[in-house]
Amino acid sequence: MKTARHKNATGQRIRAARLFHQPPLSQADLARCVAKRGVHLDQAAISRIENRSRNVSDYELIALARCLGLSVDALLTRS
């Protein structure tokens, strides 16, 4: 079975939003924020998401979007 090269379509937008956030968030900051929303993602998981080597579940994407002050659509839509 052939595997996809990238495991998510949102990693690059998550990274960009994290860095453009005011003030910019570190991966550890983002991990703490999603933990407050009941979603466990450590810094290494955030890194793998941003590198597109880890899948992102729907509930993780919702928590990430809220922490970044964005809608889920903003993370999913190419602009």
Coordinates of N, CA and C in Angstrom, one line a residue:
M1 N 0.8 -1.2 0.0 CA 0.0 0.0 0.0 C 0.9 1.2 0.0
K2 N 0.6 2.1 -0.9 CA 1.4 3.4 -1.0 C 0.8 4.4 0.0
T3 N 1.7 5.1 0.7 CA 1.2 6.1 1.7 C 1.4 7.5 1.1
A4 N 0.6 8.4 1.5 CA 0.7 9.8 1.1 C 1.9 10.5 1.6
R5 N 2.5 11.4 0.9 CA 3.7 12.1 1.3 C 3.4 13.0 2.5
H6 N 2.3 13.7 2.5 CA 1.9 14.5 3.6 C 0.6 14.0 4.2
K7 N 0.6 14.1 5.6 CA -0.5 13.5 6.3 C -1.6 14.5 6.7
N8 N -1.4 15.8 6.4 CA -2.4 16.8 6.7 C -2.3 17.9 5.7
A9 N -3.4 18.7 5.6 CA -3.3 19.8 4.7 C -3.2 21.2 5.4
T10 N -3.1 21.1 6.7 CA -3.2 22.3 7.5 C -1.9 22.7 8.2
G11 N -1.0 21.9 8.2 CA 0.3 22.1 9.0 C 1.0 23.4 8.7
Q12 N 1.1 23.7 7.4 CA 1.8 25.0 7.1 C 1.0 26.2 7.5
R13 N -0.3 26.1 7.4 CA -1.2 27.3 7.9 C -1.2 27.4 9.4
I14 N -1.1 26.3 10.1 CA -1.0 26.3 11.5 C 0.3 27.0 12.0
R15 N 1.4 26.6 11.3 CA 2.7 27.2 11.7 C 2.7 28.7 11.4
A16 N 2.2 29.1 10.2 CA 2.1 30.5 9.9 C 1.2 31.3 10.8
A17 N 0.1 30.7 11.2 CA -0.8 31.4 12.2 C -0.1 31.5 13.5
R18 N 0.6 30.5 13.9 CA 1.3 30.5 15.2 C 2.3 31.6 15.3
L19 N 3.1 31.8 14.2 CA 4.1 32.8 14.1 C 3.6 34.2 13.9
F20 N 2.4 34.3 13.3 CA 1.8 35.7 13.0 C 0.9 36.1 14.2
H21 N 0.6 35.2 15.1 CA -0.2 35.5 16.3 C 0.5 36.6 17.1
Q22 N -0.2 37.5 17.7 CA 0.4 38.6 18.5 C 0.1 38.4 20.0
P23 N 1.0 38.1 20.8 CA 2.4 37.8 20.4 C 2.6 36.5 19.8
P24 N 3.7 36.3 19.1 CA 3.9 34.9 18.5 C 3.9 33.8 19.5
L25 N 3.4 32.7 19.2 CA 3.3 31.6 20.1 C 4.4 30.6 19.7
S26 N 5.1 30.0 20.8 CA 6.0 28.9 20.5 C 5.1 27.6 20.4
Q27 N 5.7 26.6 19.9 CA 5.0 25.3 19.8 C 4.6 24.9 21.2
A28 N 5.4 25.1 22.2 CA 5.0 24.7 23.6 C 3.9 25.6 24.1
D29 N 3.8 26.9 23.8 CA 2.7 27.7 24.1 C 1.4 27.2 23.5
L30 N 1.5 26.8 22.3 CA 0.3 26.3 21.6 C -0.2 25.0 22.2
A31 N 0.8 24.1 22.6 CA 0.5 22.9 23.2 C -0.2 23.1 24.6
R32 N 0.2 24.1 25.3 CA -0.4 24.4 26.6 C -1.8 25.0 26.4
C33 N -2.0 25.8 25.3 CA -3.3 26.3 25.1 C -4.3 25.2 24.7
V34 N -3.9 24.3 23.8 CA -4.9 23.2 23.5 C -5.1 22.3 24.7
A35 N -4.2 22.2 25.6 CA -4.3 21.3 26.8 C -5.4 21.9 27.6
K36 N -5.5 23.3 27.7 CA -6.5 24.0 28.5 C -7.9 23.7 27.9
R37 N -8.0 23.3 26.7 CA -9.2 22.9 26.0 C -9.5 21.4 26.0
G38 N -8.7 20.7 26.8 CA -8.9 19.3 27.0 C -8.3 18.4 25.9
V39 N -7.4 19.0 25.1 CA -6.8 18.2 24.0 C -5.3 18.1 24.3
H40 N -4.8 16.8 24.3 CA -3.4 16.6 24.6 C -2.6 16.6 23.3
L41 N -1.8 17.6 23.1 CA -0.8 17.7 22.0 C 0.4 18.2 22.7
D42 N 1.5 17.5 22.7 CA 2.8 18.1 23.2 C 3.5 18.8 22.1
Q43 N 4.6 19.4 22.5 CA 5.4 20.2 21.5 C 5.8 19.4 20.3
A44 N 6.2 18.2 20.6 CA 6.7 17.3 19.5 C 5.5 17.0 18.5
A45 N 4.3 16.8 19.1 CA 3.1 16.6 18.2 C 2.8 17.8 17.3
I46 N 2.9 19.0 18.0 CA 2.7 20.2 17.2 C 3.8 20.3 16.1
S47 N 5.0 20.0 16.4 CA 6.0 20.0 15.3 C 5.7 19.1 14.2
R48 N 5.3 17.8 14.5 CA 4.9 16.9 13.5 C 3.7 17.3 12.6
I49 N 2.8 18.0 13.3 CA 1.6 18.5 12.6 C 2.1 19.6 11.6
E50 N 2.9 20.5 12.1 CA 3.4 21.6 11.2 C 4.3 21.0 10.1
N51 N 5.0 20.0 10.3 CA 5.8 19.3 9.3 C 5.0 18.4 8.4
R52 N 3.7 18.3 8.7 CA 2.8 17.5 7.9 C 3.1 16.0 7.9
S53 N 3.8 15.6 9.0 CA 4.1 14.1 9.1 C 3.1 13.5 10.1
R54 N 2.1 14.2 10.6 CA 1.1 13.6 11.6 C -0.2 14.1 11.2
N55 N -1.2 13.1 11.2 CA -2.6 13.5 11.0 C -3.1 14.4 12.1
V56 N -4.1 15.2 11.7 CA -4.8 16.0 12.7 C -6.3 15.6 12.8
S57 N -6.7 15.3 13.9 CA -8.2 14.9 14.1 C -9.0 16.2 14.1
D58 N -10.3 16.0 13.9 CA -11.2 17.2 13.9 C -11.2 17.9 15.2
Y59 N -11.2 17.2 16.3 CA -11.3 17.9 17.6 C -10.0 18.6 17.9
E60 N -8.8 18.1 17.4 CA -7.6 18.8 17.6 C -7.5 20.1 16.7
L61 N -8.1 20.0 15.5 CA -8.1 21.1 14.6 C -9.0 22.2 15.2
I62 N -10.1 21.9 15.8 CA -11.0 22.9 16.4 C -10.2 23.6 17.6
A63 N -9.5 22.8 18.4 CA -8.8 23.4 19.5 C -7.6 24.3 19.0
L64 N -6.9 23.8 18.0 CA -5.8 24.6 17.4 C -6.4 25.9 16.9
A65 N -7.5 25.9 16.1 CA -8.1 27.1 15.6 C -8.4 28.1 16.6
R66 N -9.1 27.6 17.7 CA -9.5 28.5 18.8 C -8.3 29.1 19.5
C67 N -7.2 28.4 19.7 CA -6.0 28.9 20.3 C -5.4 30.0 19.4
L68 N -5.5 29.8 18.1 CA -4.9 30.7 17.2 C -5.8 31.9 16.8
G69 N -7.0 31.9 17.3 CA -8.0 32.9 17.1 C -8.5 32.9 15.6
L70 N -8.6 31.7 15.1 CA -9.0 31.6 13.7 C -10.2 30.6 13.6
S71 N -10.9 30.6 12.5 CA -11.9 29.6 12.3 C -11.2 28.3 11.7
V72 N -11.9 27.2 11.9 CA -11.4 26.0 11.2 C -11.3 26.2 9.7
D73 N -12.3 26.9 9.1 CA -12.3 27.1 7.7 C -11.0 27.8 7.3
A74 N -10.5 28.8 8.1 CA -9.3 29.5 7.8 C -8.1 28.6 7.7
L75 N -8.1 27.6 8.5 CA -7.0 26.6 8.5 C -7.1 25.6 7.4
L76 N -8.3 25.4 6.9 CA -8.5 24.4 5.8 C -8.5 25.0 4.4
T77 N -8.8 26.3 4.3 CA -8.9 26.9 3.0 C -7.6 27.5 2.5
R78 N -7.3 27.2 1.3 CA -6.1 27.8 0.7 C -6.4 29.2 0.2
S79 N -5.5 30.1 0.5 CA -5.7 31.4 0.0 C -4.5 31.9 -0.8

